[in-house]
PDB file of C-alpha atoms in Angstrom:
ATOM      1  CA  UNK A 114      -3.642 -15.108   7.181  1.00  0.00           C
ATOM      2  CA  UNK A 115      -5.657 -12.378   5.457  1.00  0.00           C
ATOM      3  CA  UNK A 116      -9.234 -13.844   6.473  1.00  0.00           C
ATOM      4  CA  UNK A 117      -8.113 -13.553  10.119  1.00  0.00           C
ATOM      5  CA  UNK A 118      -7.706  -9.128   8.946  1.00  0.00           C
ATOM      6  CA  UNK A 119     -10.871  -8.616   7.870  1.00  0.00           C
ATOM      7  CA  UNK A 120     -12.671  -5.882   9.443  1.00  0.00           C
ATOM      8  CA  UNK A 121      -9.854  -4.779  11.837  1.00  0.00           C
ATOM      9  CA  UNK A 122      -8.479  -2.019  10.344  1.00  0.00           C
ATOM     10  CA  UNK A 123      -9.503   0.867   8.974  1.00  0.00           C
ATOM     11  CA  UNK A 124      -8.034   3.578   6.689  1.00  0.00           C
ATOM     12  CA  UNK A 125     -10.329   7.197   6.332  1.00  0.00           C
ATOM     13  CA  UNK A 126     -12.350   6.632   3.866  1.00  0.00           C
ATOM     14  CA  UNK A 127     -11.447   9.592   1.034  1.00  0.00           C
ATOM     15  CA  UNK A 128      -7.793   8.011   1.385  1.00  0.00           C
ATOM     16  CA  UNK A 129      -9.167   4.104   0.941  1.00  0.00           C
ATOM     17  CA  UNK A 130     -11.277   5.614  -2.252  1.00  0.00           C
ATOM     18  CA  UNK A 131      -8.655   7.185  -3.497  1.00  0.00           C
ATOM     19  CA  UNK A 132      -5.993   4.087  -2.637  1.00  0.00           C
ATOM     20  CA  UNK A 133      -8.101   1.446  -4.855  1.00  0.00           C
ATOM     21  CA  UNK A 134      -8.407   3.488  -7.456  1.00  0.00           C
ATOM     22  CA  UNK A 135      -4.970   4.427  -7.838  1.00  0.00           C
ATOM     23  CA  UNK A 136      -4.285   0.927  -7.815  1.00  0.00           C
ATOM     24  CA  UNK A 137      -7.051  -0.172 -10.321  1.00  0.00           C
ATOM     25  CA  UNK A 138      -6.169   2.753 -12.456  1.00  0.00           C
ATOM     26  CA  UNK A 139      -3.606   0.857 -14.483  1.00  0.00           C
ATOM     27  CA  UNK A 140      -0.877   4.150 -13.945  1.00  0.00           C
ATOM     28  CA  UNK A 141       0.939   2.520 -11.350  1.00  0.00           C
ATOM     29  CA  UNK A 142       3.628  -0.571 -12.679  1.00  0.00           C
ATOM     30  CA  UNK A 143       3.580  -3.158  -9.887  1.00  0.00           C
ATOM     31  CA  UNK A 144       6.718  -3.736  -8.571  1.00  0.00           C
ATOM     32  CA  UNK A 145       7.893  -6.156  -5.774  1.00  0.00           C
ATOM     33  CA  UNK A 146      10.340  -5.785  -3.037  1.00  0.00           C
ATOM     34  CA  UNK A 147      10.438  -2.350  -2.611  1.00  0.00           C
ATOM     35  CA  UNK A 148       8.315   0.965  -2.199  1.00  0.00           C
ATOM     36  CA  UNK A 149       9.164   2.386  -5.363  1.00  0.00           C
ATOM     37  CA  UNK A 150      11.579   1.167  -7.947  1.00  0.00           C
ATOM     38  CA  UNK A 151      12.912   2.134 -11.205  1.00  0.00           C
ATOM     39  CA  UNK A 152      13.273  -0.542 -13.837  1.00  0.00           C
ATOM     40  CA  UNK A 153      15.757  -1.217 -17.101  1.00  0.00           C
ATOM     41  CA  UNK A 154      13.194   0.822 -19.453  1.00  0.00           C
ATOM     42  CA  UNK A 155      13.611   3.954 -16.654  1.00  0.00           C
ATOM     43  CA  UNK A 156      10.170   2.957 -15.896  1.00  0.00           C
ATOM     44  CA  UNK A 157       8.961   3.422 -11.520  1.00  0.00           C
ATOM     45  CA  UNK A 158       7.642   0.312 -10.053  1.00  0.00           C
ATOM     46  CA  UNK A 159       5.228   0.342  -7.375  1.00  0.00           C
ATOM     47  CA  UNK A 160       4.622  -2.009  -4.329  1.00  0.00           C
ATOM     48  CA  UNK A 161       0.796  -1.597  -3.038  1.00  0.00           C
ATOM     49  CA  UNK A 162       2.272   0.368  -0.532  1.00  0.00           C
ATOM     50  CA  UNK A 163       4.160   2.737  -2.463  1.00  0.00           C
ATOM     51  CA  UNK A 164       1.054   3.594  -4.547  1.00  0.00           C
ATOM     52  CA  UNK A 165      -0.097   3.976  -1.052  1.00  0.00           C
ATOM     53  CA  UNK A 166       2.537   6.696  -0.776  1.00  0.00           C
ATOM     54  CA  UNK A 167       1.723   8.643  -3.526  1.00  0.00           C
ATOM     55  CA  UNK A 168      -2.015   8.624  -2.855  1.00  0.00           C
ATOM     56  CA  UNK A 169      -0.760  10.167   0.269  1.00  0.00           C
ATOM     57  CA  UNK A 170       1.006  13.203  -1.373  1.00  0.00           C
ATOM     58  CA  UNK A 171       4.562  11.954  -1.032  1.00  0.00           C
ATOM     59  CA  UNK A 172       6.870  13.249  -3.653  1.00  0.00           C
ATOM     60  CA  UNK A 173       7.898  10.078  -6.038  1.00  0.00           C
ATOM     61  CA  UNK A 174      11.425  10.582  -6.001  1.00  0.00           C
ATOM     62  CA  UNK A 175      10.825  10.413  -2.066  1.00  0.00           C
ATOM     63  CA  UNK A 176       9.140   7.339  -2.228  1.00  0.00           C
ATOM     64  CA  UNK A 177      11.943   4.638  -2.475  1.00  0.00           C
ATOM     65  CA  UNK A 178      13.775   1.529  -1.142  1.00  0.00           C
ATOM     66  CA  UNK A 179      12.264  -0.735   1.835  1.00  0.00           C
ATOM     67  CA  UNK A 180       9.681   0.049   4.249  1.00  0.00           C
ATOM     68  CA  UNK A 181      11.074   1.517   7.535  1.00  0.00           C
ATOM     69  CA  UNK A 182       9.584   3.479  10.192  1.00  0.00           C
ATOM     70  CA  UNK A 183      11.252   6.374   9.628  1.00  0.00           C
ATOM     71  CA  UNK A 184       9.651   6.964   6.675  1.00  0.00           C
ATOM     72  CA  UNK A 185       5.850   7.156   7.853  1.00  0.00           C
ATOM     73  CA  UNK A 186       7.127   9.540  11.052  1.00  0.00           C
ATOM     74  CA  UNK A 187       8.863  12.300   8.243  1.00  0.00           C
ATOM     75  CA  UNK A 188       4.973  11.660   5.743  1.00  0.00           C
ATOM     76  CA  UNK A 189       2.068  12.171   8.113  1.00  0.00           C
ATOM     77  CA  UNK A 190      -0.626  12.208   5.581  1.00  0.00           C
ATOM     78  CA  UNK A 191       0.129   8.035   4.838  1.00  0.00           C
ATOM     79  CA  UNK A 192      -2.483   6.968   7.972  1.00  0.00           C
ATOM     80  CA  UNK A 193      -0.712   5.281  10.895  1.00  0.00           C
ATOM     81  CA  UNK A 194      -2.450   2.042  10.728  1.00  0.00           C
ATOM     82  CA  UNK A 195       0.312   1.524   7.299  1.00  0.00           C
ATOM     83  CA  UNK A 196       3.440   2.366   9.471  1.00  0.00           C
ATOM     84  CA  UNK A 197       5.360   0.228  10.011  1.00  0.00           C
ATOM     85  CA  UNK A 198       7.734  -2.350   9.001  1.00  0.00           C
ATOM     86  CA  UNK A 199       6.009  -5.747   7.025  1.00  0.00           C
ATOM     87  CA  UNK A 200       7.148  -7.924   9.770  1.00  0.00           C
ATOM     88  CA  UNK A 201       5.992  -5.762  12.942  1.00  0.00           C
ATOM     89  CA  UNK A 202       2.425  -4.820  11.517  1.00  0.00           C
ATOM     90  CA  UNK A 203      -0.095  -7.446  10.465  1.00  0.00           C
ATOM     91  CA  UNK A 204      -1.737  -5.234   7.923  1.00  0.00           C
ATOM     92  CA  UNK A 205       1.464  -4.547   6.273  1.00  0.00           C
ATOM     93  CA  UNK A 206       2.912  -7.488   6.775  1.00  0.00           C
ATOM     94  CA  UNK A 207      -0.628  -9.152   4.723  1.00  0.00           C
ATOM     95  CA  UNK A 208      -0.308  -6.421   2.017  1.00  0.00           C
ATOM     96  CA  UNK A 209       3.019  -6.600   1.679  1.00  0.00           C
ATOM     97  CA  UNK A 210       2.597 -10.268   1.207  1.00  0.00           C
ATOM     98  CA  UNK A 211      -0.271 -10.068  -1.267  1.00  0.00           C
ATOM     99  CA  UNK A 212       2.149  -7.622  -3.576  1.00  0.00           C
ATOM    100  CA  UNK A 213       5.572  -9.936  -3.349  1.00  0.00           C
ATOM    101  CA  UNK A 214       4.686 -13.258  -2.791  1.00  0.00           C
ATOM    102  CA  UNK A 215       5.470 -16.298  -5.395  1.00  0.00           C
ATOM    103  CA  UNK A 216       1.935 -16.232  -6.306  1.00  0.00           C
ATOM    104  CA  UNK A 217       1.240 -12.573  -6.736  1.00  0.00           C
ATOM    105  CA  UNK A 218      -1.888 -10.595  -6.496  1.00  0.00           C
ATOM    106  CA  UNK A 219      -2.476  -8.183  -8.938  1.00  0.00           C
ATOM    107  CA  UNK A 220      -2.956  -4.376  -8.502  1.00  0.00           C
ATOM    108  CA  UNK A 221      -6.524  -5.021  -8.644  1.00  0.00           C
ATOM    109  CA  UNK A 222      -7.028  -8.001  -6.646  1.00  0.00           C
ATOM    110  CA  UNK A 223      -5.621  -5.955  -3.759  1.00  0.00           C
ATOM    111  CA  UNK A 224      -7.431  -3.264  -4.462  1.00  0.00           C
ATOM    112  CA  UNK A 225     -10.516  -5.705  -4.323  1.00  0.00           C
ATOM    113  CA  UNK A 226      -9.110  -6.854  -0.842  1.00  0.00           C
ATOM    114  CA  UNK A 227      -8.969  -3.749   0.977  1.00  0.00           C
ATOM    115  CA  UNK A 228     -12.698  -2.555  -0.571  1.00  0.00           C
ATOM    116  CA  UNK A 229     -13.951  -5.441   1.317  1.00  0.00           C
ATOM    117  CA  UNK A 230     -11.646  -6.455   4.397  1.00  0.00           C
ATOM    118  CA  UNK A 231     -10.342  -2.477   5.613  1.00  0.00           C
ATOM    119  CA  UNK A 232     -13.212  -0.544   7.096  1.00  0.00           C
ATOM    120  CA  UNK A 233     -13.868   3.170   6.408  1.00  0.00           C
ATOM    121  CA  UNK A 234     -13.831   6.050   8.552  1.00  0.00           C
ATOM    122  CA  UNK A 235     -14.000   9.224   8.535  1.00  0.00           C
TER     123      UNK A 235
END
């Protein structure tokens, strides 16, 4: 599934930088299921694609519950190739994936996916 994505997309580069190193930066808690979450400790948990979010500029407190469409239409900065719900976008649907799945990727293993399978523009 995620060979068959390399090279297709590709995010503008200042917001891939910054994406991968949010994500390797060891601020964000990874979190499954969800865009944002808060745990028992009060702590936020992060999908991929919520620290995706907040690269973005979206307030935290805004940045919550599933991925739906609507979401991406009312936050322009998040690029359009992450709208999108997981199962009606490829790229979503593989990061998405990566973040929840039994055998989980880390923050940093993603981040180490998109560096070398999403192109750069600019």
């Amino acid at each position: 599934m995620y060979d068959d994505l390399k090279h297709k997309y590709s995010l503008p580069w200042r917001f891939k930088k910054s994406w991968i190193e949010a994500l390797k930066s060891g601020y964000y808690i990874q979190g499954t299921g969800v865009l944002r979450s808060i745990d028992n400790d009060g702590d936020a948990q992060y999908c991929c694609l919520g620290v995706a979010c907040a690269v973005a500029g979206v307030e935290e407190t805004e940045i919550k519950g599933e991925w739906v469409d609507d979401f991406f239409e009312k936050y322009q900065p998040v690029p359009e190739v992450l709208h999108g719900e997981a199962d009606g976008n490829e790229l979503v649907e593989a990061l998405a994936s990566m973040n929840d799945n039994d055998n989980q990727f880390t923050f940093n293993d993603i981040a180490d996916w998109i560096d070398d399978n999403v192109k750069a523009t600019k």
